[in-house]
Amino acid sequence: MQFGGRKKKSSTIPQSELYGQHLQFYGQPPLENISLSEFETFAVERLKLLKTVENLGVSHVKLTDQYRRKLESQLKALNFPYRPDADDKKSQSGPIEYEKRRKDHISHFILRLAYCQTEDLRRWFIQQEVDLFRFHFTELVPKQQLAFLHKNNLHYDTISSEEKTALKDQLINSSFGISGIKVMEHEFYKVPFQDALDLVRLRKVYLKQGYAYIPHQDIVTIVLNDFRTRLSKALALTARSLPAVHSDERLQPLLNHLSHAYVGQDYSIQKNVGKISLDQIDSLSGKSFPLCMRQLHQSLRENHHLRHGGRMQYGLFLKGIGLSLEQALQFWKMEFIRGKVDADKFDKAYAYSIRHMFGKEGKRTDYTPYSCMKVILSNPPSQGDHHGCPFRHSDPELLKQKLQVYKVSPSGINQILELVKGMHYQLACQKYFELTHNIEDSSFSLNHPNQYFLESQKLLGGGKDIKREMDAPQRSQENSASKGSTGTQEVAANTSQHLAEMTEDLESFFQEA
C-alpha cells in the first residue's frame, strides 16, 4: 500500500526528521509503502484510542491527574507515543520510539480517509484528535513547547521587557495566578484577538488595540485553534479525493467499516432463539429496550404499521433478542392486520421482507442487528418515520417531553440533554440506561441496542436464558450484491473478515477504559 500523490517537493520533510518529536501537526502525509495488514491494524488501534479519548472526556474532567493516568495507560497499551521524558533521551530516540511515532503518523492519515465523508464524522474526528493533541502538548515542558512552535512555523511575537513593564498591572489583573514578580519571569505573546476567542470569552487575557496578550501557560489554546483549523481544511481536501480512494477495492470495504460502525459482538448469533415469547415483548419494551426501540415499539402498537426503515431497525433488533422467523412473522402480521392491512396483503407485500431479513429469501443474507453507529449515521428519518436514534434525530424539546413521559427525573433529563448538546449520543443513551435502572455508573461502554437489552436483563435478573455466543466472529451487514472478478471479491471479503476479527474484542476493551 503506498501513501502518496501530488505534493510540493519543497515542503517535504525527511522521514527521520518528521519523527524527531512525538507530537506533530500532521502536515505531511506518509510517503512509504505499507502492507494491507498493517493498514488495518493501525486503523483499528487508532480508532480504539480515539474512542477511549471520547469516553474519558465525558467521564472525567480533561487534564486532571486521573484523566492523564488513564489516557497514558491506554497509549502505552496500544503502543502509541505517550509521554516525552526530558531526562531520558535514550528512550525517546530509539527504534521502538520511532515505530510508535510512525504508527501515530500513519494511523492518523488512515482515519482521515474514513472520517472525512460526512459532517458528523468530520466533527467527531476533529474533536477527538484535538483532545488527544491537547494531552500531548500539555505534557511538554515549556522548552519543548517553544521548540515545537518554532519547528511548525508558529512564530508568535513575544512582547519586550519594556512593554511588559508598561502593562504590568493590566497583565497581573487579566492573567490567572500571575503575580508582579512572575510577570517579569513569564513570556507573554501578542496575537490578534480573533486567534484567542476562547480566552477572550473567559476574560483570561488583556486586550489592547485588537491584540490579546497571552501568558505562556495559555498558549495551548492558540495552538489548539490552529491545529483544529488545519485539520478541518485537510479533511475537506481529503473528501475531494475519496472517489479515487474508493476505486481501490481493497480499501473501500475497510474504510466503510471504520466510518459507519464501531464493530463489536455479532448479536445475530445467539443461543436463545425462540426463548422469548410474543407476550413478553410489551413488558420488555418498557424495562429493557433502549429508547430507539421503545419508540419504535410504541409507534407500532399505536399505528399498527412501520415504514421500511423502522421495520428493518426494529425487526433486526427483535431477531437479535431471540425472536425466531416464525415468531417474527406472527408478531408483524398480528399487528399489521389490526390496522389497514388485511392478512392477504400482508402475506403478499410484507412477509417476503421478513423472511429476507432472516436470510431465507433473495441472496440469502443473514442480516445482523444495527449497531448504534449505523442507527446514528445511516438513513436518517424523514416525516412520518420513527426509526433512527432519538438522541441524534429528535428535537431537544420533543426528546425532553418523551423522557418526562418515561419518568426520567428533571436532573437526569438535564444531564442527557447536555450530552446530546455535545453530540455524545451513545453516552446520552448510556446515561438513560443508568437513570432508568437506578445505578450510579454502568460498567460497560454502550455501542449496540442489543447490548443495551442484554445488560438490562443481567441487571434485572432475566438474562440467564438470554445469551449470545460471545466468541462468534463478526459478520458483515450484507454480502456484496454484485459478483465481480473472483480475485477482487476474495480480497474484499478477506479485508472485511480480517478487520472483524481484529475488532471483535473492542467491546471488552472499552469496558476496561
Coordinates of C-alpha atoms in Angstrom, one line a residue:
M1 CA 0.0 0.0 0.0
Q2 CA 1.5 3.3 -1.0
F3 CA 0.7 6.7 0.6
G4 CA 1.4 9.3 -2.0
G5 CA 0.1 11.7 -4.5
R6 CA 0.6 15.3 -5.6
K7 CA 2.9 17.1 -3.1
K8 CA 5.1 20.1 -3.0
K9 CA 8.7 18.9 -3.2
S10 CA 9.9 22.0 -1.4
S11 CA 7.8 21.2 1.7
T12 CA 8.7 17.5 2.0
I13 CA 10.5 16.7 5.3
P14 CA 12.8 13.7 5.6
Q15 CA 11.1 10.8 7.5
S16 CA 13.8 10.8 10.3
E17 CA 13.3 14.5 10.9
L18 CA 9.5 14.1 10.8
Y19 CA 9.6 11.7 13.7
G20 CA 12.1 13.7 15.7
Q21 CA 9.3 14.8 18.1
H22 CA 6.5 12.7 19.4
L23 CA 4.0 15.5 18.6
Q24 CA 3.2 16.9 15.2
F25 CA 0.6 18.8 13.2
Y26 CA 0.3 16.0 10.6
G27 CA 1.0 18.5 7.8
Q28 CA 2.9 16.0 5.6
P29 CA 1.2 12.7 4.6
P30 CA 3.3 9.4 4.9
L31 CA 5.0 8.5 1.7
E32 CA 6.1 5.0 2.3
N33 CA 4.8 1.5 1.3
I34 CA 2.9 -0.4 4.0
S35 CA 1.1 -3.8 3.9
L36 CA -2.7 -4.1 3.9
S37 CA -2.4 -5.9 7.2
E38 CA -0.5 -3.1 8.8
F39 CA -3.0 -0.6 7.3
E40 CA -5.8 -2.5 9.0
T41 CA -4.0 -2.8 12.3
F42 CA -3.1 0.9 12.5
A43 CA -6.6 1.9 11.6
V44 CA -8.3 -0.2 14.3
E45 CA -5.9 0.7 17.0
R46 CA -6.2 4.4 16.4
L47 CA -10.0 4.0 16.4
K48 CA -9.7 2.3 19.8
L49 CA -7.6 5.2 21.0
L50 CA -10.0 7.9 19.8
K51 CA -13.0 6.1 21.4
T52 CA -11.0 6.0 24.6
V53 CA -10.4 9.7 24.3
E54 CA -14.1 10.3 23.8
N55 CA -15.2 8.2 26.8
L56 CA -12.6 9.7 29.1
G57 CA -13.5 13.3 28.0
V58 CA -17.1 12.7 29.2
S59 CA -16.5 10.6 32.3
H60 CA -13.6 12.7 33.7
V61 CA -12.5 16.4 33.8
K62 CA -10.0 16.8 31.0
L63 CA -6.3 17.0 32.0
T64 CA -6.9 16.0 35.6
D65 CA -4.5 13.5 37.1
Q66 CA -7.0 10.7 36.8
Y67 CA -7.7 11.6 33.2
R68 CA -4.0 11.8 32.4
R69 CA -3.2 8.4 34.1
K70 CA -6.0 6.6 32.2
L71 CA -5.2 8.1 28.8
E72 CA -1.5 7.5 29.3
S73 CA -2.2 3.9 30.2
Q74 CA -4.2 3.3 27.0
L75 CA -1.5 5.0 24.9
K76 CA 1.0 2.6 26.4
A77 CA -1.2 -0.4 25.9
L78 CA -1.8 0.4 22.2
N79 CA 1.9 1.2 21.6
F80 CA 1.4 4.9 20.7
P81 CA 3.8 7.7 21.8
Y82 CA 2.6 8.9 25.2
R83 CA 4.9 10.9 27.3
P84 CA 8.1 12.9 26.5
D85 CA 10.7 12.4 29.2
A86 CA 13.2 15.2 29.2
D87 CA 15.5 13.2 31.5
D88 CA 15.5 10.0 29.4
K89 CA 16.7 10.9 26.0
K90 CA 17.6 7.3 25.1
S91 CA 14.0 6.0 25.5
Q92 CA 12.8 8.8 23.3
S93 CA 15.1 8.3 20.3
G94 CA 15.5 4.6 19.8
P95 CA 13.9 2.3 17.1
I96 CA 11.0 1.4 19.4
E97 CA 10.0 5.1 19.8
Y98 CA 10.5 5.7 16.1
E99 CA 8.0 2.9 15.3
K100 CA 5.5 4.4 17.8
R101 CA 5.7 7.8 16.1
R102 CA 5.5 6.2 12.7
K103 CA 2.3 4.4 13.7
D104 CA 0.8 7.6 15.2
H105 CA 1.5 9.4 11.9
I106 CA 0.2 6.8 9.5
S107 CA -2.8 5.8 11.6
H108 CA -4.0 9.5 11.7
F109 CA -4.0 9.7 7.9
I110 CA -5.8 6.4 7.6
L111 CA -8.7 7.6 9.7
R112 CA -8.8 10.9 7.8
L113 CA -9.8 8.8 4.8
A114 CA -12.5 7.1 6.8
Y115 CA -13.8 10.1 8.7
C116 CA -13.9 12.8 6.0
Q117 CA -17.0 11.5 4.4
T118 CA -19.8 13.4 6.3
E119 CA -20.0 16.5 8.5
D120 CA -20.9 14.3 11.6
L121 CA -17.9 12.1 11.0
R122 CA -15.5 15.0 10.5
R123 CA -16.8 16.8 13.6
W124 CA -16.3 13.7 15.8
F125 CA -12.8 13.0 14.4
I126 CA -11.7 16.6 14.8
Q127 CA -12.9 16.7 18.4
Q128 CA -11.1 13.6 19.5
E129 CA -7.9 14.5 17.7
V130 CA -7.9 17.9 19.3
D131 CA -8.3 16.4 22.7
L132 CA -5.5 14.0 22.1
F133 CA -3.3 16.8 20.8
R134 CA -4.1 18.9 23.9
F135 CA -3.0 16.0 26.1
H136 CA 0.3 15.6 24.3
F137 CA 1.1 19.3 24.1
T138 CA 0.4 19.9 27.8
E139 CA 2.8 17.0 28.6
L140 CA 5.7 19.0 27.1
V141 CA 7.8 21.2 29.3
P142 CA 7.9 24.9 28.3
K143 CA 11.2 24.5 26.5
Q144 CA 9.8 21.6 24.4
Q145 CA 6.6 23.6 23.7
L146 CA 8.7 26.5 22.3
A147 CA 10.7 24.1 20.2
F148 CA 7.5 22.6 18.8
L149 CA 6.1 26.1 18.0
H150 CA 9.3 27.2 16.1
K151 CA 9.5 23.9 14.3
N152 CA 6.0 24.3 13.0
N153 CA 6.5 28.0 12.0
L154 CA 4.2 29.3 14.8
H155 CA 6.2 32.4 15.4
Y156 CA 4.1 34.2 17.9
D157 CA 5.6 37.5 18.9
T158 CA 6.7 37.9 22.5
I159 CA 6.5 41.3 24.0
S160 CA 9.6 43.2 25.1
S161 CA 10.6 43.8 28.7
E162 CA 9.8 47.5 28.3
E163 CA 6.2 46.7 27.1
K164 CA 5.8 44.2 29.8
T165 CA 6.8 46.7 32.5
A166 CA 4.4 49.3 31.0
L167 CA 1.5 46.9 31.0
K168 CA 2.4 45.1 34.3
D169 CA -0.8 46.0 36.2
Q170 CA -3.1 45.0 33.3
L171 CA -1.3 41.7 32.8
I172 CA -1.5 40.9 36.5
N173 CA -5.2 41.6 36.6
S174 CA -6.1 39.7 33.5
S175 CA -3.8 36.6 33.9
F176 CA -4.8 34.0 36.5
G177 CA -2.2 33.0 39.0
I178 CA 0.5 35.5 37.9
S179 CA 1.9 38.0 40.5
G180 CA 4.0 41.1 39.9
I181 CA 7.2 39.1 40.2
K182 CA 6.1 36.3 37.9
V183 CA 5.0 38.8 35.2
M184 CA 8.7 39.7 34.6
E185 CA 9.6 36.0 34.5
H186 CA 6.9 34.8 32.2
E187 CA 6.8 35.2 28.4
F188 CA 3.7 37.0 27.0
Y189 CA 2.6 36.6 23.4
K190 CA 0.9 39.3 21.4
V191 CA -1.6 37.8 18.9
P192 CA -4.6 39.0 17.0
F193 CA -7.6 38.7 19.3
Q194 CA -9.6 36.6 16.8
D195 CA -7.0 33.8 17.3
A196 CA -7.7 33.8 21.0
L197 CA -11.5 33.9 21.1
D198 CA -11.8 31.1 23.7
L199 CA -9.5 33.1 26.1
V200 CA -11.3 36.3 25.4
R201 CA -14.7 34.8 26.1
L202 CA -13.4 33.6 29.5
R203 CA -11.8 37.0 30.2
K204 CA -8.4 35.4 30.8
V205 CA -6.3 37.8 28.6
Y206 CA -5.6 41.5 28.3
L207 CA -6.9 43.2 25.1
K208 CA -5.5 46.3 23.6
Q209 CA -5.9 47.7 20.1
G210 CA -7.1 44.4 18.6
Y211 CA -4.4 42.2 20.2
A212 CA -4.6 39.7 23.0
Y213 CA -1.7 39.4 25.5
I214 CA -1.4 35.7 26.3
P215 CA 0.8 34.2 29.1
H216 CA 2.9 31.2 28.0
Q217 CA 0.7 28.9 30.2
D218 CA -2.3 29.6 28.0
I219 CA -0.6 29.4 24.6
V220 CA -2.1 25.9 24.3
T221 CA -5.5 27.4 23.4
I222 CA -4.0 29.2 20.4
V223 CA -2.1 26.2 19.3
L224 CA -5.3 24.0 19.5
N225 CA -7.2 26.6 17.4
D226 CA -4.5 26.4 14.8
F227 CA -4.5 22.6 14.8
R228 CA -8.3 22.5 14.6
T229 CA -8.3 24.9 11.6
R230 CA -5.6 22.9 9.8
L231 CA -7.3 19.6 10.4
S232 CA -10.7 20.9 9.3
K233 CA -9.2 22.2 6.0
A234 CA -7.3 18.9 5.5
L235 CA -10.4 16.8 5.9
A236 CA -12.3 18.9 3.3
L237 CA -9.4 18.3 0.8
T238 CA -9.3 14.6 1.7
A239 CA -13.1 14.3 0.9
R240 CA -12.5 15.6 -2.6
S241 CA -10.1 12.7 -3.2
L242 CA -12.5 10.0 -2.0
P243 CA -13.6 8.8 -5.4
A244 CA -10.0 7.8 -6.3
V245 CA -9.6 6.1 -2.9
H246 CA -12.9 4.2 -3.2
S247 CA -11.8 2.9 -6.6
D248 CA -9.4 0.7 -4.8
E249 CA -11.5 -2.4 -3.9
R250 CA -9.1 -3.4 -1.2
L251 CA -9.7 -0.2 0.8
Q252 CA -13.4 0.6 0.2
P253 CA -14.9 -2.1 2.5
L254 CA -12.4 -1.4 5.2
L255 CA -12.9 2.4 5.2
N256 CA -16.7 2.0 5.2
H257 CA -16.4 -0.5 8.1
L258 CA -14.4 2.0 10.1
S259 CA -16.5 5.1 9.4
H260 CA -20.0 3.7 9.8
A261 CA -19.8 1.4 12.7
Y262 CA -17.9 0.6 15.8
V263 CA -17.8 -3.2 15.4
G264 CA -18.4 -5.2 18.5
Q265 CA -20.1 -8.6 19.0
D266 CA -22.4 -10.1 16.4
Y267 CA -25.8 -10.0 18.0
S268 CA -27.4 -12.2 15.3
I269 CA -25.5 -15.2 16.6
Q270 CA -27.2 -16.4 19.8
K271 CA -28.4 -19.4 21.8
N272 CA -31.8 -18.0 22.8
V273 CA -33.8 -18.3 19.6
G274 CA -37.4 -18.8 20.5
K275 CA -36.9 -18.3 24.2
I276 CA -38.7 -15.0 24.3
S277 CA -42.5 -15.3 23.8
L278 CA -44.5 -12.7 22.0
D279 CA -46.4 -12.0 25.2
Q280 CA -43.2 -10.7 26.8
I281 CA -42.4 -8.0 24.3
D282 CA -44.7 -5.3 25.7
S283 CA -43.2 -5.8 29.2
L284 CA -39.6 -6.0 28.0
S285 CA -40.0 -2.8 25.9
G286 CA -40.8 -0.8 29.0
K287 CA -37.9 -2.0 31.1
S288 CA -35.1 -3.4 28.8
F289 CA -35.4 -1.7 25.4
P290 CA -33.2 1.2 24.5
L291 CA -35.1 4.4 23.7
C292 CA -34.8 4.0 20.0
M293 CA -36.5 0.5 20.1
R294 CA -39.0 1.6 22.8
Q295 CA -40.0 4.4 20.5
L296 CA -40.5 2.0 17.5
H297 CA -42.5 -0.5 19.6
Q298 CA -44.8 2.2 20.9
S299 CA -45.3 3.6 17.4
L300 CA -46.1 0.1 16.0
R301 CA -48.6 -0.5 18.8
E302 CA -50.3 2.9 18.2
N303 CA -50.3 3.0 14.4
H304 CA -50.2 -0.8 13.6
H305 CA -47.6 0.0 10.9
L306 CA -44.0 1.0 10.4
R307 CA -42.3 2.1 7.3
H308 CA -39.4 0.1 5.8
G309 CA -36.6 1.9 7.8
G310 CA -38.5 1.2 11.1
R311 CA -39.3 -2.4 10.2
M312 CA -35.6 -3.1 9.4
Q313 CA -34.2 -1.4 12.5
Y314 CA -36.8 -2.9 14.9
G315 CA -37.2 -6.2 13.2
L316 CA -33.4 -7.0 13.3
F317 CA -33.3 -5.9 17.0
L318 CA -36.1 -8.4 17.8
K319 CA -34.3 -11.0 15.8
G320 CA -31.2 -10.3 17.9
I321 CA -33.0 -10.6 21.3
G322 CA -34.3 -14.1 20.3
L323 CA -37.4 -14.0 18.0
S324 CA -37.5 -16.8 15.6
L325 CA -38.6 -16.4 12.0
E326 CA -42.0 -18.0 12.8
Q327 CA -42.5 -15.7 15.8
A328 CA -41.5 -12.6 13.8
L329 CA -44.0 -13.4 11.0
Q330 CA -46.7 -13.9 13.6
F331 CA -45.8 -10.7 15.5
W332 CA -45.8 -8.4 12.5
K333 CA -48.9 -10.0 10.9
M334 CA -50.9 -9.7 14.1
E335 CA -50.0 -6.0 14.5
F336 CA -50.5 -5.0 10.8
I337 CA -53.9 -6.7 10.4
R338 CA -55.1 -4.5 13.3
G339 CA -54.6 -1.6 11.0
K340 CA -55.3 -1.1 7.3
V341 CA -53.5 -4.2 6.1
D342 CA -55.5 -7.4 5.7
A343 CA -53.9 -10.9 6.0
D344 CA -53.8 -11.5 2.3
K345 CA -52.0 -8.2 1.6
F346 CA -49.5 -8.8 4.5
D347 CA -48.6 -12.2 3.0
K348 CA -48.1 -10.7 -0.4
A349 CA -46.4 -7.4 0.5
Y350 CA -44.6 -7.8 3.8
A351 CA -43.9 -11.5 4.6
Y352 CA -41.2 -11.7 2.0
S353 CA -39.2 -8.9 3.5
I354 CA -39.3 -10.5 6.9
R355 CA -38.1 -13.8 5.5
H356 CA -35.5 -11.9 3.6
M357 CA -34.3 -10.3 6.9
F358 CA -33.7 -13.8 8.3
G359 CA -31.7 -14.8 5.2
K360 CA -34.4 -17.1 3.8
E361 CA -35.1 -15.2 0.6
G362 CA -33.2 -13.4 -2.2
K363 CA -29.5 -13.5 -1.9
R364 CA -29.8 -15.4 1.5
T365 CA -28.0 -12.7 3.5
D366 CA -28.5 -13.3 7.3
Y367 CA -28.7 -9.7 8.3
T368 CA -27.3 -8.6 11.7
P369 CA -28.9 -6.1 14.0
Y370 CA -27.9 -2.5 13.6
S371 CA -25.2 -1.0 15.8
C372 CA -25.5 2.4 17.4
M373 CA -23.2 4.0 14.9
K374 CA -25.3 2.6 12.0
V375 CA -28.5 3.9 13.5
I376 CA -27.0 7.3 14.1
L377 CA -25.2 7.8 10.8
S378 CA -27.2 6.0 8.1
N379 CA -30.7 6.5 6.7
P380 CA -31.9 9.5 8.9
P381 CA -35.7 9.5 9.5
S382 CA -38.0 11.8 7.5
Q383 CA -41.5 13.0 8.1
G384 CA -43.7 10.0 9.2
D385 CA -40.7 7.8 10.1
H386 CA -40.0 6.6 13.6
H387 CA -36.6 4.9 13.2
G388 CA -33.2 6.4 13.9
C389 CA -31.6 7.5 17.2
P390 CA -33.9 9.7 19.4
F391 CA -30.8 11.4 20.9
R392 CA -29.5 12.2 17.4
H393 CA -32.6 12.8 15.3
S394 CA -35.2 14.2 17.8
D395 CA -35.8 17.9 18.5
P396 CA -34.4 18.5 22.1
E397 CA -37.8 19.7 23.3
L398 CA -39.6 16.6 22.0
L399 CA -36.9 14.4 23.5
K400 CA -37.4 16.2 26.8
Q401 CA -41.1 15.5 26.7
K402 CA -40.5 11.9 25.9
L403 CA -38.1 11.5 28.8
Q404 CA -40.7 13.1 31.1
V405 CA -43.3 10.6 30.0
Y406 CA -40.9 7.8 30.8
K407 CA -40.5 9.3 34.3
V408 CA -36.8 10.3 34.0
S409 CA -36.0 12.9 36.7
P410 CA -35.6 16.6 35.8
S411 CA -31.9 16.5 36.8
G412 CA -31.4 13.3 34.7
I413 CA -33.1 14.9 31.7
N414 CA -30.7 17.9 32.0
Q415 CA -27.7 15.5 32.1
I416 CA -29.0 13.7 29.0
L417 CA -29.7 17.0 27.1
E418 CA -26.2 18.3 27.9
L419 CA -24.6 15.1 26.4
V420 CA -26.9 15.5 23.4
K421 CA -25.8 19.1 23.0
G422 CA -22.2 17.9 23.0
M423 CA -23.2 15.4 20.3
H424 CA -22.3 12.4 22.6
Y425 CA -25.4 10.4 21.5
Q426 CA -24.3 7.0 22.7
L427 CA -23.2 8.4 26.1
A428 CA -26.7 10.1 26.4
C429 CA -28.2 6.7 25.8
Q430 CA -25.9 5.2 28.4
K431 CA -27.0 7.9 30.9
Y432 CA -30.6 7.0 30.1
F433 CA -29.7 3.4 30.9
E434 CA -28.3 4.4 34.3
L435 CA -31.2 6.6 35.2
T436 CA -33.9 4.0 34.2
H437 CA -32.0 1.2 36.1
N438 CA -31.2 3.3 39.2
I439 CA -27.4 2.7 39.0
E440 CA -24.7 5.3 39.5
D441 CA -22.2 4.0 36.9
S442 CA -22.7 1.4 34.2
S443 CA -19.8 -1.0 33.9
F444 CA -19.8 -1.1 30.1
S445 CA -19.4 1.2 27.1
L446 CA -22.7 1.2 25.1
N447 CA -22.3 0.6 21.3
H448 CA -25.3 -1.5 20.3
P449 CA -29.1 -1.6 21.1
N450 CA -28.9 -5.3 21.7
Q451 CA -26.0 -4.8 24.1
Y452 CA -28.4 -2.4 26.0
F453 CA -31.0 -5.1 26.2
L454 CA -28.6 -7.8 27.4
E455 CA -27.0 -5.5 30.0
S456 CA -30.5 -4.6 31.2
Q457 CA -31.6 -8.2 31.5
K458 CA -28.4 -9.0 33.5
L459 CA -29.2 -6.2 36.0
L460 CA -32.9 -7.2 36.3
G461 CA -32.0 -10.9 36.7
G462 CA -33.7 -12.0 33.5
G463 CA -30.5 -12.6 31.4
K464 CA -29.8 -16.2 32.3
D465 CA -31.6 -17.6 29.3
I466 CA -30.9 -14.6 27.1
K467 CA -27.3 -15.0 26.0
R468 CA -25.4 -14.7 22.8
E469 CA -22.4 -16.6 21.6
M470 CA -19.7 -14.3 22.9
D471 CA -16.9 -15.7 20.8
A472 CA -18.7 -15.7 17.5
P473 CA -16.9 -13.8 14.7
Q474 CA -18.5 -10.5 13.4
R475 CA -20.3 -10.9 10.2
S476 CA -20.8 -8.1 7.7
Q477 CA -24.2 -6.5 7.5
E478 CA -24.6 -7.6 3.9
N479 CA -22.6 -9.6 1.3
S480 CA -21.8 -7.8 -1.9
A481 CA -24.8 -7.9 -4.2
S482 CA -22.8 -7.9 -7.4
K483 CA -20.3 -10.6 -8.4
G484 CA -17.2 -9.1 -9.9
S485 CA -14.0 -10.9 -10.6
T486 CA -13.2 -13.8 -8.2
G487 CA -9.9 -12.2 -7.1
T488 CA -11.5 -8.8 -6.3
Q489 CA -14.2 -10.5 -4.2
E490 CA -11.8 -12.6 -2.3
V491 CA -9.6 -9.5 -1.4
A492 CA -12.6 -7.5 -0.3
A493 CA -14.0 -10.4 1.7
N494 CA -10.7 -11.1 3.4
T495 CA -10.4 -7.4 4.3
S496 CA -13.8 -7.3 6.0
Q497 CA -13.3 -10.6 7.7
H498 CA -9.8 -9.7 9.0
L499 CA -11.0 -6.3 10.2
A500 CA -13.9 -8.0 12.0
E501 CA -11.6 -10.5 13.7
M502 CA -9.4 -7.7 14.9
T503 CA -12.2 -5.6 16.2
E504 CA -14.1 -8.4 17.9
D505 CA -12.6 -7.6 21.3
L506 CA -13.3 -3.8 21.2
E507 CA -16.3 -4.1 23.5
S508 CA -14.4 -5.6 26.3
F509 CA -11.6 -3.1 25.6
F510 CA -13.8 -0.2 26.3
Q511 CA -15.4 -1.7 29.3
E512 CA -12.0 -1.5 30.9
A513 CA -11.4 2.1 29.8

